[in-house]
PDB file of C-alpha atoms in Angstrom:
ATOM      1  CA  MET A   4     -86.013 -49.077 -54.424  1.00 59.00           C
ATOM      2  CA  ARG A   5     -88.173 -47.911 -57.296  1.00 69.00           C
ATOM      3  CA  ARG A   6     -86.877 -48.798 -60.392  1.00 72.00           C
ATOM      4  CA  ALA A   7     -86.210 -45.371 -61.496  1.00 70.00           C
ATOM      5  CA  ASP A   8     -84.580 -44.543 -58.265  1.00 72.00           C
ATOM      6  CA  ARG A   9     -82.246 -47.634 -59.226  1.00 79.00           C
ATOM      7  CA  LEU A  10     -81.231 -46.482 -62.573  1.00 79.00           C
ATOM      8  CA  MET A  11     -80.553 -43.193 -61.477  1.00 76.00           C
ATOM      9  CA  GLN A  12     -78.545 -44.948 -58.351  1.00 77.00           C
ATOM     10  CA  ILE A  13     -76.381 -47.144 -60.980  1.00 80.00           C
ATOM     11  CA  LEU A  14     -75.437 -43.922 -62.968  1.00 78.00           C
ATOM     12  CA  LEU A  15     -74.123 -42.703 -59.599  1.00 75.00           C
ATOM     13  CA  LEU A  16     -72.258 -45.636 -58.681  1.00 79.00           C
ATOM     14  CA  LEU A  17     -70.479 -45.764 -62.207  1.00 78.00           C
ATOM     15  CA  ARG A  18     -69.844 -41.976 -62.062  1.00 73.00           C
ATOM     16  CA  GLY A  19     -65.633 -41.284 -61.661  1.00 67.00           C
ATOM     17  CA  ARG A  20     -64.973 -45.311 -61.672  1.00 72.00           C
ATOM     18  CA  ARG A  21     -63.002 -47.066 -64.609  1.00 75.00           C
ATOM     19  CA  ARG A  22     -64.795 -50.175 -64.754  1.00 80.00           C
ATOM     20  CA  THR A  23     -67.816 -51.740 -62.758  1.00 83.00           C
ATOM     21  CA  THR A  24     -69.052 -55.088 -63.211  1.00 86.00           C
ATOM     22  CA  ALA A  25     -72.632 -56.070 -62.950  1.00 86.00           C
ATOM     23  CA  ALA A  26     -71.822 -58.546 -60.409  1.00 86.00           C
ATOM     24  CA  GLN A  27     -70.687 -55.192 -58.538  1.00 82.00           C
ATOM     25  CA  LEU A  28     -73.710 -53.312 -58.862  1.00 85.00           C
ATOM     26  CA  ALA A  29     -75.730 -56.299 -58.023  1.00 84.00           C
ATOM     27  CA  GLN A  30     -74.055 -56.622 -54.711  1.00 82.00           C
ATOM     28  CA  TRP A  31     -74.413 -52.779 -53.899  1.00 82.00           C
ATOM     29  CA  LEU A  32     -77.880 -52.410 -55.255  1.00 81.00           C
ATOM     30  CA  GLU A  33     -78.741 -55.910 -53.521  1.00 80.00           C
ATOM     31  CA  VAL A  34     -80.547 -56.692 -56.742  1.00 85.00           C
ATOM     32  CA  SER A  35     -79.749 -60.073 -58.659  1.00 88.00           C
ATOM     33  CA  GLN A  36     -77.542 -60.089 -62.026  1.00 86.00           C
ATOM     34  CA  ARG A  37     -80.126 -60.261 -64.131  1.00 88.00           C
ATOM     35  CA  THR A  38     -82.270 -57.024 -63.099  1.00 89.00           C
ATOM     36  CA  VAL A  39     -78.996 -54.901 -63.508  1.00 86.00           C
ATOM     37  CA  TYR A  40     -78.452 -56.398 -67.258  1.00 85.00           C
ATOM     38  CA  ARG A  41     -81.838 -55.356 -67.739  1.00 87.00           C
ATOM     39  CA  ASP A  42     -81.433 -51.660 -66.264  1.00 85.00           C
ATOM     40  CA  MET A  43     -78.394 -51.592 -68.323  1.00 85.00           C
ATOM     41  CA  ALA A  44     -80.018 -52.298 -71.541  1.00 84.00           C
ATOM     42  CA  ASP A  45     -82.867 -49.950 -70.692  1.00 82.00           C
ATOM     43  CA  LEU A  46     -80.236 -47.290 -70.024  1.00 80.00           C
ATOM     44  CA  LEU A  47     -78.208 -47.744 -72.983  1.00 79.00           C
ATOM     45  CA  ALA A  48     -81.803 -47.582 -75.094  1.00 79.00           C
ATOM     46  CA  SER A  49     -82.423 -44.355 -73.806  1.00 78.00           C
ATOM     47  CA  GLY A  50     -79.173 -43.100 -74.616  1.00 77.00           C
ATOM     48  CA  ALA A  51     -77.433 -42.524 -71.339  1.00 79.00           C
ATOM     49  CA  PRO A  52     -73.854 -42.165 -71.472  1.00 79.00           C
ATOM     50  CA  VAL A  53     -73.016 -45.626 -70.849  1.00 81.00           C
ATOM     51  CA  ASN A  54     -70.375 -47.963 -72.111  1.00 78.00           C
ATOM     52  CA  GLY A  55     -69.923 -51.349 -71.701  1.00 79.00           C
ATOM     53  CA  GLU A  56     -67.653 -54.489 -72.683  1.00 74.00           C
ATOM     54  CA  ALA A  57     -68.586 -58.228 -72.034  1.00 71.00           C
ATOM     55  CA  GLY A  58     -66.251 -59.582 -69.634  1.00 72.00           C
ATOM     56  CA  GLU A  59     -64.700 -55.923 -68.748  1.00 76.00           C
ATOM     57  CA  GLY A  60     -67.756 -53.856 -67.110  1.00 84.00           C
ATOM     58  CA  TYR A  61     -69.513 -50.675 -67.492  1.00 83.00           C
ATOM     59  CA  TRP A  62     -68.639 -47.037 -67.627  1.00 80.00           C
ATOM     60  CA  LEU A  63     -69.771 -43.564 -68.059  1.00 77.00           C
ATOM     61  CA  GLU A  64     -68.667 -41.630 -70.822  1.00 76.00           C
ATOM     62  CA  ALA A  65     -66.279 -38.235 -69.389  1.00 71.00           C
ATOM     63  CA  GLY A  66     -68.212 -35.326 -68.696  1.00 66.00           C
ATOM     64  CA  PHE A  67     -71.098 -36.822 -67.222  1.00 67.00           C
ATOM     65  CA  THR A  68     -72.912 -34.516 -64.617  1.00 67.00           C
ATOM     66  CA  PRO A  69     -75.765 -36.257 -62.665  1.00 61.00           C
ATOM     67  CA  PRO A  70     -78.765 -34.246 -61.837  1.00 62.00           C
ATOM     68  CA  PRO A  71     -79.418 -32.506 -58.717  1.00 61.00           C
ATOM     69  CA  LEU A  72     -79.355 -34.521 -55.965  1.00 63.00           C
ATOM     70  CA  SER A  73     -82.973 -34.901 -54.208  1.00 68.00           C
ATOM     71  CA  PHE A  74     -84.217 -36.960 -50.727  1.00 74.00           C
ATOM     72  CA  ALA A  75     -87.886 -38.004 -49.975  1.00 76.00           C
ATOM     73  CA  THR A  76     -89.535 -36.877 -47.324  1.00 80.00           C
ATOM     74  CA  ASP A  77     -89.320 -40.131 -45.019  1.00 82.00           C
ATOM     75  CA  GLU A  78     -85.252 -39.799 -45.915  1.00 82.00           C
ATOM     76  CA  LEU A  79     -84.979 -36.424 -44.484  1.00 84.00           C
ATOM     77  CA  ALA A  80     -86.814 -37.685 -41.587  1.00 85.00           C
ATOM     78  CA  ALA A  81     -84.327 -40.323 -41.365  1.00 88.00           C
ATOM     79  CA  LEU A  82     -81.385 -38.180 -41.585  1.00 88.00           C
ATOM     80  CA  GLU A  83     -82.896 -35.805 -38.930  1.00 87.00           C
ATOM     81  CA  VAL A  84     -83.384 -38.710 -36.339  1.00 90.00           C
ATOM     82  CA  GLY A  85     -79.688 -40.165 -37.286  1.00 91.00           C
ATOM     83  CA  ALA A  86     -78.188 -36.335 -36.624  1.00 90.00           C
ATOM     84  CA  ARG A  87     -80.216 -36.458 -32.866  1.00 90.00           C
ATOM     85  CA  MET A  88     -79.047 -39.862 -32.101  1.00 92.00           C
ATOM     86  CA  LEU A  89     -75.469 -38.873 -32.720  1.00 91.00           C
ATOM     87  CA  SER A  90     -75.948 -35.582 -30.903  1.00 89.00           C
ATOM     88  CA  ALA A  91     -76.981 -37.757 -27.851  1.00 91.00           C
ATOM     89  CA  TRP A  92     -74.567 -40.700 -28.065  1.00 93.00           C
ATOM     90  CA  ALA A  93     -71.431 -39.739 -29.968  1.00 93.00           C
ATOM     91  CA  ASP A  94     -68.384 -37.815 -29.087  1.00 93.00           C
ATOM     92  CA  SER A  95     -68.744 -33.898 -29.967  1.00 91.00           C
ATOM     93  CA  ALA A  96     -66.923 -33.810 -32.749  1.00 91.00           C
ATOM     94  CA  THR A  97     -69.105 -36.432 -34.596  1.00 92.00           C
ATOM     95  CA  ALA A  98     -72.136 -35.111 -33.660  1.00 91.00           C
ATOM     96  CA  HIS A  99     -71.266 -31.733 -34.714  1.00 91.00           C
ATOM     97  CA  ALA A 100     -70.301 -33.045 -38.012  1.00 90.00           C
ATOM     98  CA  ALA A 101     -73.503 -34.956 -38.332  1.00 89.00           C
ATOM     99  CA  ALA A 102     -75.659 -31.261 -37.256  1.00 88.00           C
ATOM    100  CA  SER A 103     -73.530 -29.524 -39.545  1.00 89.00           C
ATOM    101  CA  ALA A 104     -74.027 -31.891 -42.744  1.00 86.00           C
ATOM    102  CA  LEU A 105     -77.877 -31.782 -42.058  1.00 84.00           C
ATOM    103  CA  ALA A 106     -78.236 -28.356 -42.129  1.00 85.00           C
ATOM    104  CA  LYS A 107     -76.010 -28.204 -45.581  1.00 81.00           C
ATOM    105  CA  ILE A 108     -78.563 -30.748 -46.793  1.00 79.00           C
ATOM    106  CA  HIS A 109     -81.806 -28.693 -45.676  1.00 79.00           C
ATOM    107  CA  ALA A 110     -80.425 -25.237 -46.808  1.00 77.00           C
ATOM    108  CA  VAL A 111     -79.463 -26.837 -50.325  1.00 71.00           C
ATOM    109  CA  LEU A 112     -83.262 -28.509 -50.663  1.00 73.00           C
ATOM    110  CA  GLY A 113     -84.937 -25.637 -49.098  1.00 71.00           C
ATOM    111  CA  SER A 114     -86.878 -28.185 -46.474  1.00 70.00           C
ATOM    112  CA  ALA A 115     -88.603 -25.395 -44.374  1.00 70.00           C
ATOM    113  CA  GLY A 116     -91.887 -27.039 -43.040  1.00 73.00           C
ATOM    114  CA  LEU A 117     -90.782 -30.267 -42.909  1.00 76.00           C
ATOM    115  CA  THR A 118     -92.729 -32.387 -39.964  1.00 80.00           C
ATOM    116  CA  ALA A 119     -90.234 -33.112 -37.145  1.00 80.00           C
ATOM    117  CA  ALA A 120     -90.281 -37.176 -36.705  1.00 82.00           C
ATOM    118  CA  PRO A 121     -91.391 -37.979 -33.550  1.00 89.00           C
ATOM    119  CA  LEU A 122     -88.368 -40.130 -32.479  1.00 85.00           C
ATOM    120  CA  PHE A 123     -86.006 -38.786 -29.640  1.00 86.00           C
ATOM    121  CA  ALA A 124     -83.017 -39.826 -28.385  1.00 87.00           C
ATOM    122  CA  PRO A 125     -81.992 -38.812 -24.356  1.00 87.00           C
ATOM    123  CA  THR A 126     -79.006 -37.602 -23.971  1.00 88.00           C
ATOM    124  CA  ALA A 127     -75.951 -39.321 -22.688  1.00 87.00           C
ATOM    125  CA  GLY A 128     -75.604 -37.430 -19.362  1.00 87.00           C
ATOM    126  CA  SER A 129     -72.284 -38.218 -17.697  1.00 90.00           C
ATOM    127  CA  TYR A 130     -71.262 -41.389 -20.098  1.00 93.00           C
ATOM    128  CA  PRO A 131     -67.666 -40.695 -20.924  1.00 94.00           C
ATOM    129  CA  LEU A 132     -68.186 -40.475 -24.912  1.00 94.00           C
ATOM    130  CA  ALA A 133     -64.890 -38.169 -24.687  1.00 93.00           C
ATOM    131  CA  ARG A 134     -62.739 -41.631 -24.805  1.00 95.00           C
ATOM    132  CA  LEU A 135     -64.453 -42.248 -28.323  1.00 95.00           C
ATOM    133  CA  PRO A 136     -62.568 -40.107 -30.403  1.00 95.00           C
ATOM    134  CA  ALA A 137     -59.050 -41.983 -29.472  1.00 96.00           C
ATOM    135  CA  LEU A 138     -60.583 -45.332 -29.716  1.00 96.00           C
ATOM    136  CA  ARG A 139     -61.960 -44.752 -33.160  1.00 94.00           C
ATOM    137  CA  GLN A 140     -58.727 -43.673 -34.205  1.00 95.00           C
ATOM    138  CA  ALA A 141     -57.064 -46.940 -33.197  1.00 96.00           C
ATOM    139  CA  CYS A 142     -59.851 -48.600 -34.803  1.00 94.00           C
ATOM    140  CA  GLU A 143     -59.045 -46.922 -38.365  1.00 93.00           C
ATOM    141  CA  ALA A 144     -54.984 -46.804 -37.936  1.00 94.00           C
ATOM    142  CA  ARG A 145     -54.665 -50.332 -36.634  1.00 94.00           C
ATOM    143  CA  TYR A 146     -52.575 -49.794 -33.597  1.00 95.00           C
ATOM    144  CA  CYS A 147     -52.675 -51.198 -29.740  1.00 97.00           C
ATOM    145  CA  LEU A 148     -54.053 -49.456 -26.801  1.00 97.00           C
ATOM    146  CA  GLN A 149     -53.489 -50.322 -23.095  1.00 97.00           C
ATOM    147  CA  LEU A 150     -56.359 -50.075 -21.427  1.00 96.00           C
ATOM    148  CA  HIS A 151     -56.715 -49.355 -17.727  1.00 96.00           C
ATOM    149  CA  TYR A 152     -59.535 -51.430 -17.051  1.00 96.00           C
ATOM    150  CA  ARG A 153     -62.324 -52.073 -14.102  1.00 94.00           C
ATOM    151  CA  ASP A 154     -64.046 -55.488 -14.744  1.00 87.00           C
ATOM    152  CA  GLU A 155     -67.716 -56.043 -13.698  1.00 87.00           C
ATOM    153  CA  ALA A 156     -66.699 -56.916 -10.093  1.00 88.00           C
ATOM    154  CA  GLY A 157     -64.997 -53.479 -10.079  1.00 89.00           C
ATOM    155  CA  ASN A 158     -61.419 -54.951 -10.231  1.00 91.00           C
ATOM    156  CA  ALA A 159     -58.521 -53.323 -11.951  1.00 95.00           C
ATOM    157  CA  THR A 160     -56.873 -54.527 -14.616  1.00 93.00           C
ATOM    158  CA  LEU A 161     -54.176 -53.378 -17.424  1.00 95.00           C
ATOM    159  CA  ARG A 162     -55.171 -54.706 -20.701  1.00 95.00           C
ATOM    160  CA  GLU A 163     -52.978 -54.333 -24.103  1.00 97.00           C
ATOM    161  CA  VAL A 164     -55.424 -54.652 -27.102  1.00 97.00           C
ATOM    162  CA  ALA A 165     -56.076 -54.031 -30.909  1.00 97.00           C
ATOM    163  CA  PRO A 166     -59.232 -52.089 -31.296  1.00 97.00           C
ATOM    164  CA  LEU A 167     -61.308 -53.488 -34.176  1.00 95.00           C
ATOM    165  CA  GLY A 168     -64.550 -51.701 -34.013  1.00 94.00           C
ATOM    166  CA  LEU A 169     -67.282 -49.721 -31.353  1.00 95.00           C
ATOM    167  CA  PHE A 170     -70.600 -50.883 -31.267  1.00 93.00           C
ATOM    168  CA  PHE A 171     -73.667 -48.481 -29.770  1.00 93.00           C
ATOM    169  CA  TRP A 172     -75.925 -51.087 -27.828  1.00 91.00           C
ATOM    170  CA  GLY A 173     -78.786 -48.131 -27.328  1.00 89.00           C
ATOM    171  CA  ASP A 174     -77.497 -47.355 -23.577  1.00 90.00           C
ATOM    172  CA  ARG A 175     -73.572 -48.206 -23.513  1.00 92.00           C
ATOM    173  CA  TRP A 176     -70.742 -48.389 -26.050  1.00 96.00           C
ATOM    174  CA  THR A 177     -68.614 -51.439 -26.029  1.00 96.00           C
ATOM    175  CA  LEU A 178     -65.065 -52.069 -27.983  1.00 97.00           C
ATOM    176  CA  ALA A 179     -64.468 -54.966 -29.949  1.00 95.00           C
ATOM    177  CA  ALA A 180     -60.716 -55.968 -29.572  1.00 96.00           C
ATOM    178  CA  TRP A 181     -58.221 -58.704 -29.629  1.00 96.00           C
ATOM    179  CA  CYS A 182     -56.659 -58.829 -25.986  1.00 95.00           C
ATOM    180  CA  LEU A 183     -53.251 -59.935 -26.032  1.00 95.00           C
ATOM    181  CA  LEU A 184     -53.173 -60.806 -22.523  1.00 92.00           C
ATOM    182  CA  ARG A 185     -55.917 -63.625 -22.937  1.00 92.00           C
ATOM    183  CA  GLY A 186     -54.968 -64.323 -26.865  1.00 94.00           C
ATOM    184  CA  ASP A 187     -58.323 -63.886 -27.920  1.00 94.00           C
ATOM    185  CA  TYR A 188     -61.076 -61.729 -28.464  1.00 94.00           C
ATOM    186  CA  ARG A 189     -62.915 -59.740 -26.050  1.00 94.00           C
ATOM    187  CA  HIS A 190     -65.217 -56.790 -25.833  1.00 92.00           C
ATOM    188  CA  PHE A 191     -64.859 -53.990 -23.293  1.00 96.00           C
ATOM    189  CA  ARG A 192     -67.237 -51.495 -21.965  1.00 96.00           C
ATOM    190  CA  ILE A 193     -66.264 -47.859 -22.885  1.00 96.00           C
ATOM    191  CA  ASP A 194     -67.395 -46.789 -19.119  1.00 95.00           C
ATOM    192  CA  ARG A 195     -65.173 -49.266 -17.492  1.00 96.00           C
ATOM    193  CA  ILE A 196     -62.226 -47.632 -19.212  1.00 96.00           C
ATOM    194  CA  ALA A 197     -60.451 -45.645 -16.387  1.00 94.00           C
ATOM    195  CA  GLN A 198     -57.589 -44.526 -18.718  1.00 95.00           C
ATOM    196  CA  LEU A 199     -56.031 -45.321 -22.177  1.00 95.00           C
ATOM    197  CA  GLU A 200     -52.623 -44.592 -24.003  1.00 95.00           C
ATOM    198  CA  PRO A 201     -50.760 -45.930 -27.148  1.00 95.00           C
ATOM    199  CA  GLY A 202     -49.676 -49.439 -26.697  1.00 95.00           C
ATOM    200  CA  THR A 203     -46.130 -50.753 -27.293  1.00 93.00           C
ATOM    201  CA  ALA A 204     -47.075 -54.394 -29.205  1.00 95.00           C
ATOM    202  CA  PRO A 205     -47.467 -54.964 -33.141  1.00 95.00           C
ATOM    203  CA  TRP A 206     -50.583 -55.152 -34.622  1.00 95.00           C
ATOM    204  CA  PRO A 207     -51.756 -59.316 -34.104  1.00 95.00           C
ATOM    205  CA  ALA A 208     -52.011 -60.453 -37.756  1.00 92.00           C
ATOM    206  CA  GLN A 209     -55.065 -62.405 -36.695  1.00 91.00           C
ATOM    207  CA  ALA A 210     -56.919 -59.859 -35.273  1.00 93.00           C
ATOM    208  CA  SER A 211     -59.880 -58.906 -37.749  1.00 90.00           C
ATOM    209  CA  LEU A 212     -63.505 -57.675 -36.761  1.00 88.00           C
ATOM    210  CA  ASP A 213     -65.045 -60.715 -39.124  1.00 85.00           C
ATOM    211  CA  ALA A 214     -63.009 -62.775 -37.135  1.00 86.00           C
ATOM    212  CA  PHE A 215     -64.670 -61.412 -33.884  1.00 89.00           C
ATOM    213  CA  LEU A 216     -68.107 -61.613 -35.184  1.00 84.00           C
ATOM    214  CA  GLN A 217     -67.693 -65.461 -35.695  1.00 82.00           C
ATOM    215  CA  HIS A 218     -65.759 -65.946 -32.435  1.00 81.00           C
ATOM    216  CA  SER A 219     -68.801 -64.209 -30.388  1.00 79.00           C
ATOM    217  CA  ASP A 220     -71.213 -66.299 -33.025  1.00 71.00           C
ATOM    218  CA  ALA A 221     -72.845 -63.497 -34.722  1.00 67.00           C
ATOM    219  CA  GLY A 222     -74.507 -65.190 -37.229  1.00 67.00           C
ATOM    220  CA  ASP A 223     -73.935 -64.666 -40.800  1.00 72.00           C
ATOM    221  CA  ALA A 224     -76.704 -62.288 -41.011  1.00 76.00           C
ATOM    222  CA  ALA A 225     -74.280 -60.520 -38.843  1.00 72.00           C
ATOM    223  CA  ARG A 226     -71.592 -60.722 -40.575  1.00 71.00           C
ATOM    224  CA  ALA A 227     -72.926 -60.051 -43.763  1.00 76.00           C
ATOM    225  CA  ARG A 228     -74.495 -57.110 -42.883  1.00 75.00           C
ATOM    226  CA  LEU A 229     -71.190 -55.683 -41.509  1.00 73.00           C
ATOM    227  CA  HIS A 230     -69.557 -57.056 -44.819  1.00 71.00           C
ATOM    228  CA  ARG A 231     -72.222 -54.351 -46.746  1.00 70.00           C
ATOM    229  CA  GLU A 232     -71.758 -51.520 -44.555  1.00 70.00           C
ATOM    230  CA  THR A 233     -68.148 -51.467 -44.446  1.00 67.00           C
ATOM    231  CA  HIS A 234     -67.677 -52.618 -48.328  1.00 66.00           C
ATOM    232  CA  GLN A 235     -70.170 -49.685 -49.992  1.00 62.00           C
ATOM    233  CA  PRO A 236     -68.985 -48.113 -53.106  1.00 60.00           C
ATOM    234  CA  TRP A 237     -68.446 -44.555 -51.664  1.00 56.00           C
ATOM    235  CA  HIS A 238     -65.140 -46.208 -49.716  1.00 56.00           C
ATOM    236  CA  ARG A 239     -63.482 -47.123 -52.246  1.00 58.00           C
ATOM    237  CA  GLN A 240     -60.999 -45.717 -53.820  1.00 50.00           C
ATOM    238  CA  ASP A 241     -60.849 -46.435 -57.670  1.00 52.00           C
ATOM    239  CA  SER A 242     -61.608 -43.307 -59.589  1.00 44.00           C
ATOM    240  CA  GLY A 243     -60.852 -42.060 -63.217  1.00 42.00           C
ATOM    241  CA  GLN A 244     -62.121 -43.105 -66.561  1.00 40.00           C
ATOM    242  CA  PRO A 245     -61.019 -45.581 -68.785  1.00 40.00           C
TER     243      PRO A 245
END
């Protein structure tokens, strides 16, 4: 990330938060705290409406309005490719939302004439994408599901699971879950789920996506990436001025 872009990102991250520490900014921007301290000093020297106290963190003065949002050409191309992939391999509601968001971005930026990226995603065909919304909702709301499932040999089985996350592998989706029948973590192919319905068991206290990744020996890098993706600053609820 260019330094000028990072300074603007800092202002956007501070916006609407009571206090943000240098450690938090360093984690979100993936830089050292020393770099954050230098950037904050430059912002203060330039007259940016930033306040800070040792041990308390930084915050913006009330009423600050950031400049209009802009995207580089390669950023817009990446969004376009992402929308194509969602159109091909996500449920219809998610695919429509992605296409709608992209159209709004292009309409505001006036990006007509942008060269189309030569990256395409083939359609999923008869893949059961319609099951994704119910599975995603169960992951988000943390309630168990009963799955009428077919194993690799085609044998039918009934599993009650605590859904933890959905993973896309290029040609299929899998559900990461805690299986109450096996008392252990398992992954289930979405195309082998014949039917699903709400379960009756309470949510198991030991079930977590991080624990699933540890169980599957995904490695520290995979778990670190998951943490970054699920703990971005825009996922936080804190707001307001000091």
